[in-house]
Coordinates of C-alpha atoms and ligand atoms in Angstrom, one line a residue:
M28 CA 87.1 99.7 115.7
S29 CA 89.9 101.0 118.0
T30 CA 91.6 104.4 117.3
I31 CA 95.4 105.3 117.6
R32 CA 96.1 108.8 118.4
N33 CA 99.3 110.7 118.8
Q34 CA 101.6 107.8 118.5
R35 CA 104.7 107.8 116.4
L36 CA 104.5 104.6 114.4
K37 CA 107.8 103.1 113.5
G38 CA 108.8 100.6 111.0
Q39 CA 106.8 98.7 108.5
L40 CA 105.6 95.3 108.0
E41 CA 108.3 93.4 106.1
L42 CA 110.0 89.9 105.6
T43 CA 113.6 89.7 106.5
W44 CA 116.1 87.0 105.6
T45 CA 119.7 86.3 105.7
N46 CA 121.5 88.7 103.2
K47 CA 118.4 90.5 102.3
D48 CA 120.5 93.7 101.5
Q49 CA 122.8 91.8 99.2
R50 CA 122.4 90.7 95.7
L51 CA 123.0 87.4 94.1
L52 CA 125.0 86.5 90.9
S53 CA 124.6 83.2 89.3
H54 CA 127.6 81.5 87.5
G55 CA 126.3 78.8 85.1
E56 CA 123.2 77.0 85.9
D57 CA 123.7 76.2 89.6
T58 CA 126.4 78.1 91.3
Y59 CA 125.6 81.4 93.1
E60 CA 127.6 84.2 94.7
W61 CA 126.5 86.9 97.2
T62 CA 127.6 90.4 96.4
T63 CA 126.9 94.0 97.3
P64 CA 124.2 96.0 95.3
D65 CA 126.9 98.2 93.9
D66 CA 128.8 95.3 92.3
Y67 CA 129.0 96.3 88.6
R68 CA 128.3 92.6 87.7
V69 CA 124.8 92.9 89.2
S70 CA 123.8 95.8 86.9
E71 CA 126.1 95.2 83.8
V72 CA 123.8 95.2 80.7
R73 CA 124.5 92.1 78.7
L74 CA 124.1 92.2 75.0
L75 CA 121.4 89.9 73.4
H76 CA 122.8 88.0 70.5
D77 CA 120.9 86.5 67.6
I78 CA 120.9 82.8 67.4
A79 CA 118.2 82.0 64.8
T80 CA 114.8 83.1 63.5
V81 CA 111.8 80.7 63.1
G82 CA 108.8 81.5 60.8
E83 CA 108.1 85.1 59.9
T84 CA 110.1 87.7 61.7
H85 CA 111.0 91.4 61.2
K86 CA 114.2 92.5 59.7
D87 CA 117.3 92.4 62.0
A88 CA 117.1 96.2 62.5
E89 CA 113.5 95.7 64.1
R90 CA 114.4 92.5 66.0
A91 CA 113.0 93.9 69.3
K92 CA 109.5 93.8 67.8
D93 CA 109.6 90.0 67.4
N94 CA 108.5 87.3 69.7
L95 CA 111.7 86.5 71.6
L96 CA 113.0 83.3 73.1
I97 CA 116.0 84.1 75.1
R98 CA 118.6 81.7 76.5
G99 CA 120.0 83.0 79.7
D100 CA 119.5 83.9 83.4
A101 CA 116.3 85.8 83.9
L102 CA 118.3 88.5 85.8
H103 CA 120.3 89.3 82.7
A104 CA 117.6 88.9 80.3
L105 CA 115.2 91.3 82.1
T106 CA 118.0 93.9 82.6
S107 CA 118.7 93.7 78.9
L108 CA 115.1 94.2 78.0
K109 CA 114.9 97.1 80.4
E110 CA 118.2 98.8 79.6
L111 CA 119.3 98.2 75.9
P112 CA 117.7 101.2 74.2
E113 CA 116.3 99.1 71.2
F114 CA 114.5 96.7 73.5
A115 CA 113.6 99.2 76.3
A116 CA 111.6 101.1 73.6
E117 CA 109.4 98.0 73.1
Y118 CA 109.3 96.6 76.6
R119 CA 109.9 99.1 79.3
G120 CA 106.5 100.0 80.8
K121 CA 104.8 97.9 78.0
V122 CA 104.4 94.5 79.1
R123 CA 100.7 93.7 79.8
L124 CA 101.2 90.4 81.6
A125 CA 104.0 88.7 83.3
Y126 CA 103.2 85.0 84.3
I127 CA 106.1 83.3 86.1
D128 CA 106.5 79.8 87.4
P129 CA 109.8 79.8 89.1
P130 CA 111.5 76.7 90.3
F131 CA 112.0 76.0 94.1
N132 CA 115.5 74.3 94.1
T133 CA 115.6 73.1 97.7
G134 CA 118.8 71.0 98.3
Q135 CA 120.1 71.5 94.7
M136 CA 121.9 74.8 94.8
F137 CA 124.6 74.1 97.3
E138 CA 126.7 71.0 97.9
H139 CA 126.1 71.3 101.7
Y140 CA 122.4 72.0 101.9
N141 CA 121.4 74.7 104.5
D142 CA 117.8 75.6 104.6
A143 CA 118.3 79.2 105.9
V144 CA 120.8 80.0 103.0
E145 CA 118.8 78.1 100.4
H146 CA 115.8 80.0 101.4
S147 CA 117.6 83.3 101.3
V148 CA 119.0 82.7 97.9
W149 CA 115.5 82.0 96.6
L150 CA 113.9 85.0 98.2
T151 CA 116.7 87.3 97.1
Q152 CA 116.4 86.1 93.4
M153 CA 112.6 86.5 93.4
R154 CA 112.7 90.1 95.1
D155 CA 115.2 91.2 92.4
R156 CA 113.3 89.7 89.4
L157 CA 110.0 91.0 90.8
T158 CA 111.5 94.4 91.0
Q159 CA 112.8 94.2 87.3
I160 CA 109.4 92.9 86.2
H161 CA 107.6 95.8 87.9
E162 CA 109.6 98.1 85.8
L163 CA 108.7 96.4 82.6
L164 CA 104.9 96.2 83.2
A165 CA 102.6 98.7 81.6
D166 CA 100.3 100.7 83.9
N167 CA 97.5 98.4 83.0
G168 CA 99.6 95.4 83.4
S169 CA 99.7 92.6 86.0
L170 CA 102.0 89.9 87.4
W171 CA 100.7 86.4 88.0
L172 CA 103.3 84.6 90.3
H173 CA 102.9 80.8 90.3
L174 CA 104.0 79.1 93.6
D175 CA 103.3 76.1 95.6
D176 CA 102.6 75.9 99.3
S177 CA 106.3 76.3 100.4
E178 CA 106.9 79.9 99.4
M179 CA 103.4 81.4 98.7
A180 CA 103.2 83.1 102.1
Y181 CA 106.6 84.7 102.0
C182 CA 106.2 85.8 98.5
R183 CA 102.8 87.6 99.2
V184 CA 104.8 89.8 101.7
I185 CA 107.5 90.5 99.1
L186 CA 105.0 91.4 96.6
D187 CA 103.5 94.0 99.0
E188 CA 106.9 95.5 99.3
V189 CA 107.6 95.7 95.6
F190 CA 104.1 96.4 94.2
G191 CA 102.4 98.1 97.1
R192 CA 99.8 96.3 99.1
Q193 CA 97.1 98.3 97.5
N194 CA 97.8 96.5 94.1
Y195 CA 97.2 93.0 95.3
V196 CA 94.3 91.6 93.3
G197 CA 93.8 88.2 94.6
T198 CA 95.0 84.5 95.0
V199 CA 94.0 81.9 92.4
V200 CA 93.9 78.3 93.9
W201 CA 94.6 75.9 91.1
E202 CA 93.8 72.2 91.6
T203 CA 97.0 70.6 90.3
D204 CA 95.8 67.0 90.9
A205 CA 92.3 65.8 90.9
G206 CA 93.5 62.7 92.8
R207 CA 94.8 62.1 96.5
R208 CA 98.1 60.8 97.9
N209 CA 97.7 58.6 101.0
D210 CA 101.2 58.6 102.1
T211 CA 101.3 62.0 103.6
D212 CA 99.6 64.1 106.4
I213 CA 97.5 66.2 104.1
S214 CA 97.4 65.4 100.4
T215 CA 98.1 68.8 98.8
V216 CA 96.3 69.1 95.5
Q217 CA 96.7 72.8 94.8
D218 CA 99.1 75.6 93.6
Y219 CA 98.7 79.2 94.1
I220 CA 98.8 82.1 91.6
L221 CA 99.4 85.4 93.4
V222 CA 97.9 88.2 91.2
V223 CA 99.1 91.7 91.6
A224 CA 98.5 94.7 89.3
K225 CA 101.1 97.5 88.4
D226 CA 98.1 99.8 89.3
K227 CA 95.0 97.9 90.4
S228 CA 92.7 101.0 89.9
I229 CA 93.6 100.9 86.1
W230 CA 93.8 97.2 85.9
R231 CA 90.4 96.5 87.2
K232 CA 88.7 98.7 84.5
Q233 CA 90.6 96.9 81.7
R234 CA 90.8 93.4 82.6
N235 CA 88.5 90.8 80.7
L236 CA 85.8 88.8 82.2
L237 CA 85.4 85.0 81.6
P238 CA 82.7 84.0 79.0
R239 CA 79.5 82.7 80.5
T240 CA 79.4 78.8 80.5
P241 CA 76.4 77.2 78.7
E242 CA 75.1 76.5 82.4
Q243 CA 75.3 80.2 83.3
E244 CA 73.6 81.2 80.0
K245 CA 70.8 78.8 80.7
R246 CA 69.8 80.8 83.8
Y247 CA 68.6 83.5 81.4
R248 CA 65.2 82.5 79.9
N249 CA 62.2 84.2 78.5
P250 CA 59.1 82.6 79.9
D251 CA 56.9 85.6 79.2
N252 CA 58.2 86.3 75.6
D253 CA 59.6 89.7 76.6
P254 CA 60.7 91.3 73.4
R255 CA 63.9 92.6 75.2
G256 CA 65.1 88.9 75.3
P257 CA 66.1 86.4 78.1
W258 CA 66.4 87.6 81.6
L259 CA 67.8 86.1 84.8
Q260 CA 65.8 83.5 86.3
G261 CA 65.6 82.5 90.0
A262 CA 66.6 86.1 91.0
D263 CA 65.3 86.6 94.4
S264 CA 63.5 89.9 94.9
T265 CA 64.2 90.0 98.8
A266 CA 67.2 90.3 101.0
R267 CA 67.9 89.6 104.7
S268 CA 69.2 93.0 105.5
G269 CA 68.0 96.5 104.8
S270 CA 66.1 99.3 106.3
D271 CA 62.4 99.8 107.1
A272 CA 62.1 101.9 103.9
L273 CA 62.5 98.6 102.1
R274 CA 59.5 96.9 103.5
Y275 CA 56.8 98.9 101.6
E276 CA 53.6 97.3 100.2
V277 CA 53.5 96.1 96.5
A278 CA 50.1 95.5 94.9
L279 CA 50.1 92.4 92.6
P280 CA 48.2 92.2 89.3
S281 CA 46.0 89.5 91.0
G282 CA 44.8 92.2 93.5
R283 CA 46.7 90.7 96.3
T284 CA 49.1 93.1 98.3
V285 CA 52.4 91.8 99.6
V286 CA 55.1 92.9 102.0
P287 CA 58.2 91.0 102.7
P288 CA 58.1 88.9 105.9
K289 CA 59.5 90.1 109.2
G290 CA 63.3 90.7 109.1
V291 CA 63.2 90.5 105.2
F292 CA 63.4 93.5 102.8
W293 CA 63.0 94.2 99.2
R294 CA 66.1 94.4 97.2
F295 CA 65.0 97.5 95.4
S296 CA 63.8 100.9 96.6
R297 CA 60.3 102.0 96.0
E298 CA 61.6 104.6 93.4
N299 CA 63.6 101.8 91.5
F300 CA 60.6 99.6 91.7
D301 CA 58.2 102.2 90.3
R302 CA 60.6 103.0 87.4
A303 CA 60.9 99.2 86.6
L304 CA 57.0 99.0 86.5
A305 CA 56.8 102.0 84.4
E306 CA 59.4 100.3 82.1
D307 CA 57.3 97.1 82.1
R308 CA 60.2 95.0 83.5
V309 CA 58.6 93.5 86.6
Y310 CA 57.5 89.9 86.5
F311 CA 54.8 88.6 88.9
G312 CA 54.7 85.1 88.0
K313 CA 52.6 83.5 85.1
D314 CA 49.4 84.2 87.2
G315 CA 50.3 87.6 88.2
D316 CA 50.2 86.6 91.8
G317 CA 54.0 85.8 92.5
M318 CA 56.6 87.9 94.5
P319 CA 57.8 90.6 92.0
I320 CA 61.1 90.1 90.2
V321 CA 62.8 93.1 88.6
K322 CA 64.2 91.7 85.3
R323 CA 67.9 91.7 84.6
Y324 CA 68.2 91.2 80.9
L325 CA 71.1 89.2 79.4
S326 CA 71.7 92.0 77.0
E327 CA 72.3 94.4 79.7
V328 CA 74.5 92.6 82.1
Q329 CA 78.3 92.8 81.7
G330 CA 79.8 90.7 78.8
G331 CA 80.9 87.7 81.0
V332 CA 81.5 86.6 84.6
V333 CA 84.0 87.6 87.1
P334 CA 86.5 84.8 87.6
R335 CA 86.4 82.8 90.9
S336 CA 89.5 82.2 92.8
L337 CA 89.2 78.4 92.7
W338 CA 90.2 76.9 89.3
L339 CA 89.6 73.2 89.0
A340 CA 91.6 70.7 87.1
S341 CA 88.4 69.7 85.3
E342 CA 88.1 73.3 84.0
V343 CA 91.7 74.2 83.0
G344 CA 93.7 70.9 83.2
S345 CA 96.2 69.4 85.8
N346 CA 100.0 68.8 85.9
M347 CA 99.2 65.4 84.9
T348 CA 97.1 66.1 81.7
A349 CA 99.8 68.7 80.6
K350 CA 102.4 65.9 80.9
R351 CA 100.6 62.9 79.8
D352 CA 98.1 64.3 77.1
H353 CA 100.5 66.9 75.7
L354 CA 104.3 67.0 76.3
R355 CA 104.8 63.2 76.3
K356 CA 102.9 63.0 73.0
M357 CA 104.8 65.9 71.7
F358 CA 108.3 64.4 72.6
P359 CA 107.7 60.7 72.9
D360 CA 111.5 60.0 72.9
L361 CA 112.4 62.4 75.8
P362 CA 111.8 62.1 79.5
A363 CA 108.7 63.9 80.3
F364 CA 109.3 67.5 81.2
A365 CA 108.9 67.7 85.1
T366 CA 106.7 70.6 85.7
P367 CA 104.6 71.7 82.6
K368 CA 101.6 73.7 83.2
P369 CA 98.4 72.9 81.1
E370 CA 97.6 75.2 78.3
G371 CA 94.1 75.6 79.6
L372 CA 95.5 77.2 82.7
L373 CA 97.5 79.7 80.7
E374 CA 94.7 80.4 78.4
R375 CA 92.6 81.5 81.2
V376 CA 95.3 83.7 82.7
I377 CA 96.1 85.4 79.3
H378 CA 92.5 85.8 78.5
I379 CA 91.7 87.8 81.8
A380 CA 94.9 89.8 81.8
T381 CA 95.5 90.7 78.1
D382 CA 94.0 91.6 74.7
P383 CA 95.3 90.4 71.3
G384 CA 98.5 92.1 70.4
D385 CA 99.5 92.7 74.0
I386 CA 103.0 91.5 75.2
V387 CA 103.1 88.5 77.5
L388 CA 106.4 87.8 79.5
D389 CA 107.6 84.7 81.1
C390 CA 111.3 84.7 82.4
F391 CA 111.1 81.1 83.5
A392 CA 110.1 79.3 80.3
G393 CA 110.5 75.7 81.1
S394 CA 108.8 73.8 78.4
G395 CA 107.4 77.1 76.9
T396 CA 103.7 76.8 77.9
T397 CA 103.2 80.5 78.3
A398 CA 104.9 81.5 75.0
A399 CA 103.0 78.7 73.2
V400 CA 99.5 79.7 74.5
A401 CA 100.3 83.4 74.0
H402 CA 101.3 82.6 70.3
K403 CA 98.2 80.7 69.7
M404 CA 96.1 83.5 71.2
G405 CA 97.6 86.2 69.1
R406 CA 99.7 87.9 71.8
R407 CA 103.3 89.0 71.5
W408 CA 105.6 87.1 73.8
V409 CA 109.1 87.2 75.3
T410 CA 110.4 84.3 77.4
S411 CA 113.8 83.3 78.9
E412 CA 115.2 80.0 80.0
L413 CA 118.4 79.4 81.9
S414 CA 118.9 75.8 81.0
A415 CA 120.4 75.3 77.5
T416 CA 119.2 71.7 77.6
N417 CA 115.6 72.6 78.4
L418 CA 115.7 75.2 75.7
A419 CA 117.1 72.9 73.1
D420 CA 115.1 69.8 74.0
Y421 CA 111.6 71.4 74.9
T422 CA 111.1 75.1 74.7
R423 CA 112.4 75.8 71.2
P424 CA 111.2 72.6 69.4
R425 CA 107.7 73.2 71.1
L426 CA 107.4 76.7 69.8
E427 CA 108.7 75.7 66.3
K428 CA 105.9 73.1 66.3
V429 CA 103.3 75.7 67.2
V430 CA 104.6 78.1 64.3
N431 CA 104.5 75.1 61.9
N432 CA 101.0 73.9 62.9
E433 CA 102.5 70.7 64.1
D434 CA 101.0 70.9 67.7
P435 CA 97.4 69.6 67.5
R436 CA 97.0 69.4 71.4
G437 CA 96.5 71.9 74.2
I438 CA 94.1 74.7 73.2
T439 CA 94.9 74.3 69.4
A440 CA 91.4 72.8 68.5
S441 CA 89.3 75.0 70.8
I442 CA 90.9 78.2 69.7
G443 CA 91.2 77.3 66.0
W444 CA 95.0 77.6 65.7
Q445 CA 96.4 76.8 62.3
G446 CA 100.0 77.8 62.7
G447 CA 101.8 80.9 61.6
G448 CA 103.9 83.8 62.9
G449 CA 107.4 83.3 64.2
F450 CA 110.1 84.2 66.8
R451 CA 113.6 85.0 67.2
V452 CA 116.0 82.9 69.4
M453 CA 118.4 85.0 71.2
E454 CA 121.2 84.5 73.8
V455 CA 122.2 86.6 76.6
G456 CA 125.9 87.5 75.9
P457 CA 128.8 86.9 78.1
S458 CA 130.2 89.7 80.6
M459 CA 132.4 92.3 79.0
F460 CA 134.5 92.3 82.1
E461 CA 136.8 89.7 83.6
A462 CA 138.5 89.6 87.0
D463 CA 142.3 88.7 87.0
E464 CA 144.0 86.7 89.8
D465 CA 144.5 89.8 91.9
G466 CA 140.9 90.8 91.7
G467 CA 141.5 93.5 89.2
I468 CA 139.0 93.9 86.5
L469 CA 139.9 93.8 82.9
L470 CA 137.9 93.8 79.6
A471 CA 137.0 90.5 78.4
E472 CA 139.0 89.2 75.4
W473 CA 136.1 89.3 73.0
A474 CA 135.5 93.1 73.8
T475 CA 137.5 94.5 70.7
N476 CA 136.4 96.7 67.6
G477 CA 132.7 96.4 66.8
A478 CA 131.9 94.1 69.8
F479 CA 133.6 96.6 72.1
A480 CA 131.6 99.5 70.8
E481 CA 128.3 97.6 71.0
A482 CA 129.1 96.6 74.6
V483 CA 130.0 100.2 75.6
C484 CA 126.7 101.4 73.9
A485 CA 124.8 98.8 76.2
Q486 CA 126.6 99.9 79.5
L487 CA 126.0 103.6 78.9
G488 CA 122.6 103.3 77.5
Y489 CA 123.3 104.7 73.9
E490 CA 121.1 103.9 71.0
R491 CA 123.4 102.0 68.6
L492 CA 124.1 103.6 65.2
G493 CA 124.8 101.8 62.0
A494 CA 127.9 102.1 59.7
E495 CA 126.3 105.0 58.1
S496 CA 126.8 107.3 61.1
R497 CA 130.5 106.5 61.5
P498 CA 132.8 107.5 63.3
F499 CA 130.0 107.5 65.9
S500 CA 128.8 104.3 67.4
G501 CA 125.9 105.5 69.5
R502 CA 123.5 108.5 70.2
K503 CA 121.7 109.7 73.2
G504 CA 119.8 113.0 72.5
R505 CA 122.5 115.5 71.2
M506 CA 125.3 113.4 72.6
R507 CA 127.3 111.3 70.4
L508 CA 129.3 108.2 71.4
A509 CA 132.6 107.2 69.9
V510 CA 134.5 104.3 70.9
V511 CA 138.2 103.9 70.3
D512 CA 139.6 100.3 70.6
G513 CA 143.0 101.6 71.8
V514 CA 144.6 104.9 73.0
A515 CA 142.8 108.2 72.4
G516 CA 145.1 111.1 71.8
D517 CA 144.9 114.6 70.1
T518 CA 144.5 113.1 66.7
E519 CA 141.5 111.1 67.6
V520 CA 139.9 113.9 69.5
D521 CA 140.5 116.4 66.7
F522 CA 139.1 113.9 64.1
L523 CA 135.9 113.1 66.1
V524 CA 135.2 116.7 67.2
S525 CA 135.3 117.8 63.5
H526 CA 132.5 115.2 62.7
L527 CA 130.1 116.8 65.3
A528 CA 127.2 118.7 64.1
D529 CA 126.2 122.1 65.6
G530 CA 125.0 121.6 69.1
E531 CA 126.2 118.0 69.4
R532 CA 128.5 116.8 72.2
L533 CA 130.7 113.9 72.3
T534 CA 131.4 111.1 74.9
L535 CA 134.6 109.4 73.9
V536 CA 135.4 105.9 75.3
A537 CA 138.8 104.6 74.7
K538 CA 140.9 101.8 76.4
A539 CA 143.4 104.4 77.3
A540 CA 144.1 108.1 76.7
T541 CA 147.0 110.3 76.4
E542 CA 147.6 112.8 79.3
D543 CA 146.2 115.9 77.5
A544 CA 143.4 114.3 75.5
Q545 CA 140.8 115.1 78.0
D546 CA 141.8 118.7 78.2
R547 CA 141.8 119.1 74.5
L548 CA 138.4 117.6 74.1
R549 CA 137.0 120.0 76.8
T550 CA 138.6 123.0 75.1
L551 CA 137.4 122.0 71.5
S552 CA 134.0 120.9 72.5
P553 CA 132.9 122.1 76.0
G554 CA 130.5 119.6 77.6
S555 CA 132.1 116.7 75.9
R556 CA 133.9 114.0 78.0
L557 CA 136.4 111.4 77.8
R558 CA 136.1 107.9 79.5
T559 CA 138.4 104.9 79.8
A560 CA 137.3 101.3 79.9
P561 CA 137.0 99.3 82.0
R562 CA 137.5 101.7 84.9
D563 CA 134.9 104.4 84.1
L564 CA 132.3 101.8 82.8
L565 CA 132.5 100.0 86.0
R566 CA 131.9 103.3 87.9
V567 CA 128.8 104.0 85.8
R568 CA 127.4 100.4 86.3
S569 CA 128.2 100.5 90.1
H570 CA 126.9 103.9 90.8
G571 CA 124.1 104.5 88.4
K572 CA 123.6 106.8 85.4
A573 CA 124.7 109.9 87.4
A574 CA 128.4 108.9 87.0
Q575 CA 128.0 109.0 83.1
Ligands
SAM620 C1 108.8 75.3 87.0 S1 109.7 75.5 85.4 C2 108.6 76.3 84.5 C3 107.6 75.4 83.8 C4 106.8 76.2 82.8 N1 105.8 77.1 83.4 C5 106.1 75.2 81.9 O1 104.8 75.1 81.7 O2 106.8 74.3 81.3 C6 111.0 76.7 85.9 C7 112.0 76.8 84.8 O3 112.8 77.9 85.1 C8 114.1 77.7 84.7 N2 115.0 78.6 85.4 C9 115.4 78.4 86.7 N3 116.2 79.4 87.1 C10 116.2 80.3 86.0 C11 116.7 81.5 85.9 N4 117.5 82.2 86.8 N5 116.5 82.3 84.7 C12 115.8 81.6 83.7 N6 115.2 80.5 83.9 C13 115.4 79.8 85.0 C14 114.3 76.3 84.9 O4 115.4 75.7 84.1 C15 112.9 75.7 84.5 O5 112.9 75.2 83.2

């Protein structure tokens, strides 16, 4: 190994791309715009609106505790989960597993296709969503990023940047297709799932092993009727490497003495061997004349097997089985959803990475496989989908069928799923800001009265208060938020300050303020402040919380 001394090392390994330092805004389902990171539209916190509930759900005041199907761009949905206090309390730092299967839209995003731009759009979106997911993950959480050959290598480097190289766990190779295509150079039959942990040292102690298959169990037998039960057969007691200390003589019950052949060593030290003898756990063959085997009992080994990195279609299903055997049968009158993943694949991911009751996130829902499997496995889930059509045609009806026990396929039978539970359908709200023709920013027309107050709470990170707390709309520690849909003057300031309890301060947000309202507020309640919308809200969203 070479040594590097006294050299100043500059830079770090990183992937660069066009506009890496920019952010991307999506408009609708297929139009994008580059902008700077301090553009308020990047960090604006959108409201989540209730659309419907399905099955059993909590009451509205506790809606964040429900399973959530959110219509909207993952960027906004993740920001809302992270920043809206009622959702942040449930999700920030609490998601145990994020499995995402993002699309690669080559040639579809721009009218005039340009690979460098297309690629940059994709990488920028991924980097930004991975960064958001990182904040949502629990310390014992992990991200499983499903990709095909085209982006896997690039994303591995981005994951290092976002999660830290030390938290890379491994890459699962999933056999997507058990067949072969003869019209190409090399017939690709695999996808990749890159697995990273929020903190690998914690994750590895808490992740689950896979259950032993019947074949693996069969390797444990009990030919000598040992009362301690079956033990591992075929275990070889010698190894090809070791030290001379591992080449000692062993006396067999038959009277013969054995030493491993030249270049071969015992797997156990003399001390461990003597201890095993004393515990009567050494097997010398049925005639007492075989090479010694130190028994490993089934009852003592860890409760399962470590997953291998190669997952075959015969074990977890393929793209084709998901389409043909599940979704086509579930939706016979619709064109088959293009890229559903088999439930067996998600079952394995969810089994390894979570325990019952944990939260599973998938911000690229598609046909809803992740949520459907998480639901059947007794996990909580939150999933978002950009396409209103996909959500209406596939995601929502599929999840309704799961709740109503009308989905007999996938893992339903093997797991004994019988229906139940429920979820909430939500929608990412529109922006509270609008640009006029000259580029000036105005409040959107809908931002009036209660809706205005709710949106202000969201931008400033205040917990929303109900009608019983009037005249205040929000709370953050000892700070109260009051929102005036109009001009704030002395009358409003006097009235609001008179409602503050001892030690409380006021943030007053209004659409405009009289000249001396700010001074009056400061005099009556030192530490309180007056802000006008949209100007001061934009400043907060562009420059972070410090500006509040
Ligand atoms: C490859 S599919 C996911 C398939 C899914 N794993 C399944 O088993 O059905 C990707 C999905 O992400 C959705 N999508 C694309 N861009 C999105 C975005 N910015 N936010 C949320 N969803 C998005 C697409 O509409 C598509 O349904």
